[in-house]
Structure formats: C-alpha cells, structure tokens
Short mmCIF file of C-alpha atoms in Angstrom, two decimals:
data_model
loop_
_atom_site.label_atom_id
_atom_site.label_comp_id
_atom_site.label_asym_id
_atom_site.label_seq_id
_atom_site.Cartn_x
_atom_site.Cartn_y
_atom_site.Cartn_z
CA ASP A 1 0.00 0.00 0.00
CA VAL A 2 1.18 3.48 -0.86
CA LYS A 3 1.68 5.61 2.17
CA VAL A 4 1.99 9.39 2.23
CA THR A 5 2.46 10.97 5.64
CA GLN A 6 2.36 14.60 6.69
CA SER A 7 4.15 15.94 9.72
CA SER A 8 1.13 17.45 11.48
CA ARG A 9 -2.65 17.05 11.32
CA TYR A 10 -3.32 20.41 12.93
CA LEU A 11 -1.07 23.45 13.23
CA VAL A 12 -1.65 26.92 14.67
CA LYS A 13 0.83 29.69 13.86
CA ARG A 14 1.05 33.47 14.23
CA THR A 15 1.21 36.00 11.42
CA GLY A 16 4.78 36.51 10.23
CA GLU A 17 6.09 33.15 11.45
CA LYS A 18 8.03 30.87 9.13
CA VAL A 19 6.14 27.59 8.75
CA PHE A 20 7.42 24.23 7.56
CA LEU A 21 5.10 21.46 6.37
CA GLU A 22 6.73 18.11 5.75
CA CYS A 23 5.58 15.26 3.53
CA VAL A 24 7.10 11.79 3.21
CA GLN A 25 6.17 8.99 0.79
CA ASP A 26 7.35 5.40 0.91
CA MET A 27 6.75 4.25 -2.68
CA ASP A 28 9.84 5.65 -4.41
CA HIS A 29 7.63 8.00 -6.45
CA GLU A 30 9.28 10.52 -8.74
CA ASN A 31 6.57 13.16 -8.51
CA MET A 32 5.38 15.01 -5.42
CA PHE A 33 2.79 17.76 -5.09
CA TRP A 34 1.52 20.34 -2.63
CA TYR A 35 -2.08 21.55 -2.79
CA ARG A 36 -4.28 23.73 -0.69
CA GLN A 37 -7.99 23.11 -0.40
CA ASP A 38 -10.52 25.79 0.50
CA PRO A 39 -14.34 25.66 0.49
CA GLY A 40 -15.71 26.69 -2.88
CA LEU A 41 -12.26 26.82 -4.50
CA GLY A 42 -11.44 23.14 -4.65
CA LEU A 43 -7.91 21.77 -4.82
CA ARG A 44 -5.32 24.26 -6.04
CA LEU A 45 -1.77 23.27 -6.91
CA ILE A 46 0.92 25.27 -5.14
CA TYR A 47 4.15 23.58 -6.25
CA PHE A 48 5.26 20.24 -7.57
CA SER A 49 8.50 18.35 -8.02
CA TYR A 50 9.30 15.66 -10.58
CA ASP A 51 12.76 14.81 -9.29
CA VAL A 52 15.12 15.51 -6.42
CA LYS A 53 16.08 19.20 -6.30
CA MET A 54 13.66 19.93 -9.16
CA LYS A 55 10.56 22.06 -8.62
CA GLU A 56 7.94 23.82 -10.66
CA LYS A 57 5.38 26.44 -9.76
CA GLY A 58 1.77 25.43 -9.73
CA ASP A 59 -1.22 27.72 -9.98
CA ILE A 60 -0.79 29.64 -6.72
CA PRO A 61 2.91 29.70 -5.69
CA GLU A 62 2.98 33.22 -4.23
CA GLY A 63 3.99 33.26 -0.57
CA TYR A 64 5.29 29.69 -0.66
CA SER A 65 8.52 27.89 -1.42
CA VAL A 66 9.46 24.20 -1.49
CA SER A 67 12.42 21.95 -0.92
CA ARG A 68 13.15 18.44 -2.13
CA GLU A 69 16.56 17.25 -1.01
CA LYS A 70 15.65 13.55 -0.92
CA LYS A 71 13.35 11.59 -3.19
CA GLU A 72 10.94 10.59 -0.45
CA ARG A 73 10.56 14.00 1.21
CA PHE A 74 8.95 17.21 -0.04
CA SER A 75 8.67 20.27 2.19
CA LEU A 76 6.40 23.28 1.84
CA ILE A 77 7.60 26.51 3.41
CA LEU A 78 5.53 29.55 4.23
CA GLU A 79 8.18 32.26 4.44
CA SER A 80 6.03 34.68 6.45
CA ALA A 81 2.63 33.24 7.30
CA SER A 82 -0.43 35.39 6.72
CA THR A 83 -4.05 34.89 7.72
CA ASN A 84 -5.07 34.22 4.11
CA GLN A 85 -2.88 31.13 4.19
CA THR A 86 -5.21 29.49 6.70
CA SER A 87 -6.26 26.37 4.84
CA MET A 88 -6.09 22.59 4.50
CA TYR A 89 -2.77 21.59 2.95
CA LEU A 90 -2.53 18.31 1.08
CA CYS A 91 0.55 16.49 -0.14
CA ALA A 92 0.45 13.85 -2.89
CA SER A 93 2.87 11.64 -4.79
CA SER A 94 2.77 9.70 -8.04
CA SER A 95 4.93 7.52 -10.24
CA SER A 96 5.72 8.32 -13.86
CA TRP A 97 6.01 4.69 -14.89
CA GLY A 98 4.11 1.46 -15.29
CA GLN A 99 0.54 0.48 -14.60
CA GLY A 100 -1.10 3.01 -12.35
CA ARG A 101 1.23 5.74 -13.57
CA ASP A 102 0.27 9.29 -12.70
CA THR A 103 -2.22 8.22 -10.03
CA GLN A 104 -1.72 10.65 -7.18
CA TYR A 105 -1.88 9.29 -3.64
CA PHE A 106 -2.67 11.82 -0.96
CA GLY A 107 -1.63 12.27 2.61
CA PRO A 108 -4.11 12.93 5.46
CA GLY A 109 -3.72 16.70 5.21
CA THR A 110 -2.57 19.46 7.58
CA ARG A 111 -5.14 21.94 8.81
CA LEU A 112 -3.18 25.17 9.24
CA THR A 113 -4.60 28.14 11.10
CA VAL A 114 -2.72 31.44 11.02
CA LEU A 115 -3.75 33.90 13.73
CA GLU B 1 -7.99 25.79 -21.73
CA ASP B 2 -8.12 22.41 -19.99
CA GLN B 3 -11.14 22.17 -17.72
CA VAL B 4 -13.07 19.71 -15.55
CA THR B 5 -16.69 20.25 -14.49
CA GLN B 6 -18.56 18.03 -12.06
CA SER B 7 -22.32 17.85 -11.60
CA PRO B 8 -24.35 18.04 -9.54
CA GLU B 9 -22.56 20.01 -6.80
CA ALA B 10 -24.56 18.16 -4.17
CA LEU B 11 -26.73 15.06 -4.22
CA ARG B 12 -29.02 13.63 -1.57
CA LEU B 13 -30.15 10.03 -1.90
CA GLN B 14 -32.13 7.61 0.18
CA GLU B 15 -30.35 4.42 1.10
CA GLY B 16 -30.75 2.02 -1.83
CA GLU B 17 -31.56 4.75 -4.36
CA SER B 18 -29.08 4.36 -7.24
CA SER B 19 -27.76 7.39 -9.13
CA SER B 20 -24.84 8.76 -11.16
CA LEU B 21 -22.31 11.56 -10.77
CA ASN B 22 -21.02 13.31 -13.87
CA CYS B 23 -17.54 14.60 -14.76
CA SER B 24 -17.24 16.52 -18.04
CA TYR B 25 -13.82 17.45 -19.33
CA THR B 26 -12.12 19.38 -22.09
CA VAL B 27 -8.43 18.65 -22.40
CA SER B 28 -5.88 18.59 -25.18
CA GLY B 29 -5.65 14.81 -25.36
CA LEU B 30 -6.62 12.71 -22.36
CA ARG B 31 -3.79 10.85 -20.65
CA GLY B 32 -5.89 9.63 -17.73
CA LEU B 33 -9.05 10.32 -15.68
CA PHE B 34 -9.08 9.75 -11.94
CA TRP B 35 -11.83 9.41 -9.33
CA TYR B 36 -11.28 10.06 -5.63
CA ARG B 37 -13.41 9.92 -2.52
CA GLN B 38 -12.85 12.50 0.22
CA ASP B 39 -14.29 12.36 3.73
CA PRO B 40 -14.54 15.59 5.76
CA GLY B 41 -11.20 16.69 7.19
CA LYS B 42 -9.24 13.95 5.39
CA GLY B 43 -7.13 13.62 2.26
CA PRO B 44 -8.65 12.28 -0.97
CA GLU B 45 -8.67 8.50 -1.28
CA PHE B 46 -7.98 7.02 -4.71
CA LEU B 47 -10.81 5.03 -6.31
CA PHE B 48 -10.26 4.51 -10.06
CA THR B 49 -8.12 5.43 -13.04
CA LEU B 50 -9.56 5.28 -16.57
CA TYR B 51 -7.29 5.69 -19.59
CA SER B 52 -9.44 5.29 -22.71
CA ALA B 53 -13.03 5.74 -23.92
CA GLY B 54 -15.15 2.67 -23.30
CA GLU B 55 -13.18 1.62 -20.25
CA GLU B 56 -15.11 0.68 -17.10
CA LYS B 57 -13.98 -0.13 -13.57
CA GLU B 58 -15.92 -1.38 -10.55
CA LYS B 59 -15.41 -1.49 -6.83
CA GLU B 60 -18.19 -2.66 -4.53
CA ARG B 61 -21.19 -0.37 -5.20
CA LEU B 62 -19.23 2.00 -7.45
CA LYS B 63 -18.71 1.78 -11.20
CA ALA B 64 -16.79 4.33 -13.26
CA THR B 65 -17.21 4.70 -17.02
CA LEU B 66 -15.46 6.90 -19.59
CA THR B 67 -16.41 8.43 -22.93
CA LYS B 68 -14.50 10.93 -25.06
CA LYS B 69 -16.14 13.87 -23.29
CA GLU B 70 -17.19 12.70 -19.85
CA SER B 71 -17.04 10.14 -17.10
CA PHE B 72 -19.78 8.81 -14.86
CA LEU B 73 -19.52 7.41 -11.39
CA HIS B 74 -22.51 5.12 -10.91
CA ILE B 75 -23.54 4.30 -7.36
CA THR B 76 -25.75 1.25 -7.02
CA ALA B 77 -27.90 0.81 -3.91
CA PRO B 78 -25.87 3.30 -1.85
CA LYS B 79 -25.45 3.04 1.90
CA PRO B 80 -24.97 5.88 4.42
CA GLU B 81 -21.23 5.08 4.56
CA ASP B 82 -20.97 6.10 0.89
CA SER B 83 -21.62 9.69 1.99
CA ALA B 84 -18.55 11.75 0.98
CA THR B 85 -17.30 14.22 -1.60
CA TYR B 86 -16.32 12.58 -4.89
CA LEU B 87 -13.59 14.29 -6.90
CA CYS B 88 -12.77 13.83 -10.56
CA ALA B 89 -9.41 14.80 -12.07
CA VAL B 90 -7.82 14.56 -15.51
CA GLN B 91 -4.31 14.55 -16.82
CA ALA B 92 -3.81 16.21 -20.20
CA GLY B 93 -1.80 14.45 -22.86
CA SER B 94 0.63 17.36 -22.97
CA SER B 95 1.62 16.84 -19.35
CA ASN B 96 4.55 14.53 -18.59
CA THR B 97 4.95 15.56 -14.95
CA GLY B 98 1.82 13.94 -13.53
CA LYS B 99 0.01 17.23 -13.01
CA LEU B 100 -3.77 16.79 -12.58
CA ILE B 101 -6.67 19.17 -13.14
CA PHE B 102 -9.37 18.69 -10.51
CA GLY B 103 -13.10 19.34 -10.65
CA GLN B 104 -14.92 21.02 -7.76
CA GLY B 105 -16.40 17.76 -6.53
CA THR B 106 -19.87 16.34 -5.86
CA THR B 107 -20.94 16.04 -2.23
CA LEU B 108 -23.09 12.96 -1.76
CA GLN B 109 -25.32 12.42 1.25
CA VAL B 110 -27.06 9.07 1.66
CA LYS B 111 -29.83 8.99 4.25
CA PRO B 112 -30.87 5.78 6.01
#
C-alpha cells in the first residue's frame, strides 16, 4: 500500500512566522505535489516536483517555497505566514512509470490556522 | 484551456436509491481520468483510473465509465457510509509531470 504521511494534522501559527510542512512517501515515487484546499475553491496546486532538487510552480505559488533534497521528502515553506494562508494543505505523490502511472496518492492533510 | 466540471454540486439520496455523478472534461488529449473519494477533514482516497473511452472499472457499489467527453460514477444501492465528496481529475496528454486538473467535486449524502 502506498503511504503518504504529513508531519502534522493540525497546526496553529502566528502572522509573520516561518512555517514548515513536511511530507514523506514510501513508494519511491518521482513526482510530489503540494495543494491547498478551501471551500468553494477546490484543490489548487501550489508547487510540484518531478525529481530531487527539481521544482515547478503550480497555480498559486505566491507566498510559498518548497524543498526536495531527498526523493521521499517534499517540504512546503511559508516564508512569512499570513491569515489568508489558513487552509487545508494536502501532499500527494505519483509515479511516472508502469501500470497506475500518474495516479496521485494523498496524505491525510494538515489543517493550518494562522492567527 | 483544460477544464473539468462536475455535476451536480450536491446530491441527496435515500439508502438504496441508485444514481450517477457526472464529470465533463475538455483537455488537449486525455492521458488519464481519476476518481477520488474525500471524507470531511481527510485527504482524498484514490478510487479509479480510466485511460481510454469505453473503459469501465468497478469497486463494490461503485462503477466508473469513460467516454471521449465525460465520465460517470454510478452508485448502485448506496449506503450511508458512501456519503462523501467525490472528486474527478484529468491529466492532459501534454503533461509529462503527472500534473492533474481537478473538478470542484460532488458532495453525496445518503440517508438511512
């Protein structure tokens, strides 16, 4: 079974703090993704990575950065948290090869509240 | 522009009342179509992948079908535990990085 884990289920931070969200997958997947999900707006892609040290901007990258130093780990960084970054953050991973390619498997999510 | 539209936004069924959820898409060449189930406060759970028109997949009370323009998720004799939001996503043929385009989802409520 594919397993994607996220470092926290719930997180409360103050405006201006630097926030790190960690994601780890155990299936040797090449691709990893960070989304945020808000009511009425659906899933929106923040950043993704298709290889170690490689990253590409998604649809809403402003205010975020990412890091992928190892294949299994993908970190999302909020450089200076703001209240409009309060959201559910979801990490996903997928393989580029074989049967079941491109199927994204999601983690449990991190509910971030910025006060 | 690649786009995915799901309908209806919300659906209420009585237990045992079969129905279908729709996912319409416009993409520049379909590489794959994906269905997920999401319970409140949790991450989406993978259900099915469909790759070509005419393909069908089944799992318990759920059956997914695919045409060149849309996909249906048929729910036969639903139970209250089938209540969830169902998400559809597509991957365009031009994408080689696994990027998906998601619909807004259909929230299903099944009453006993």
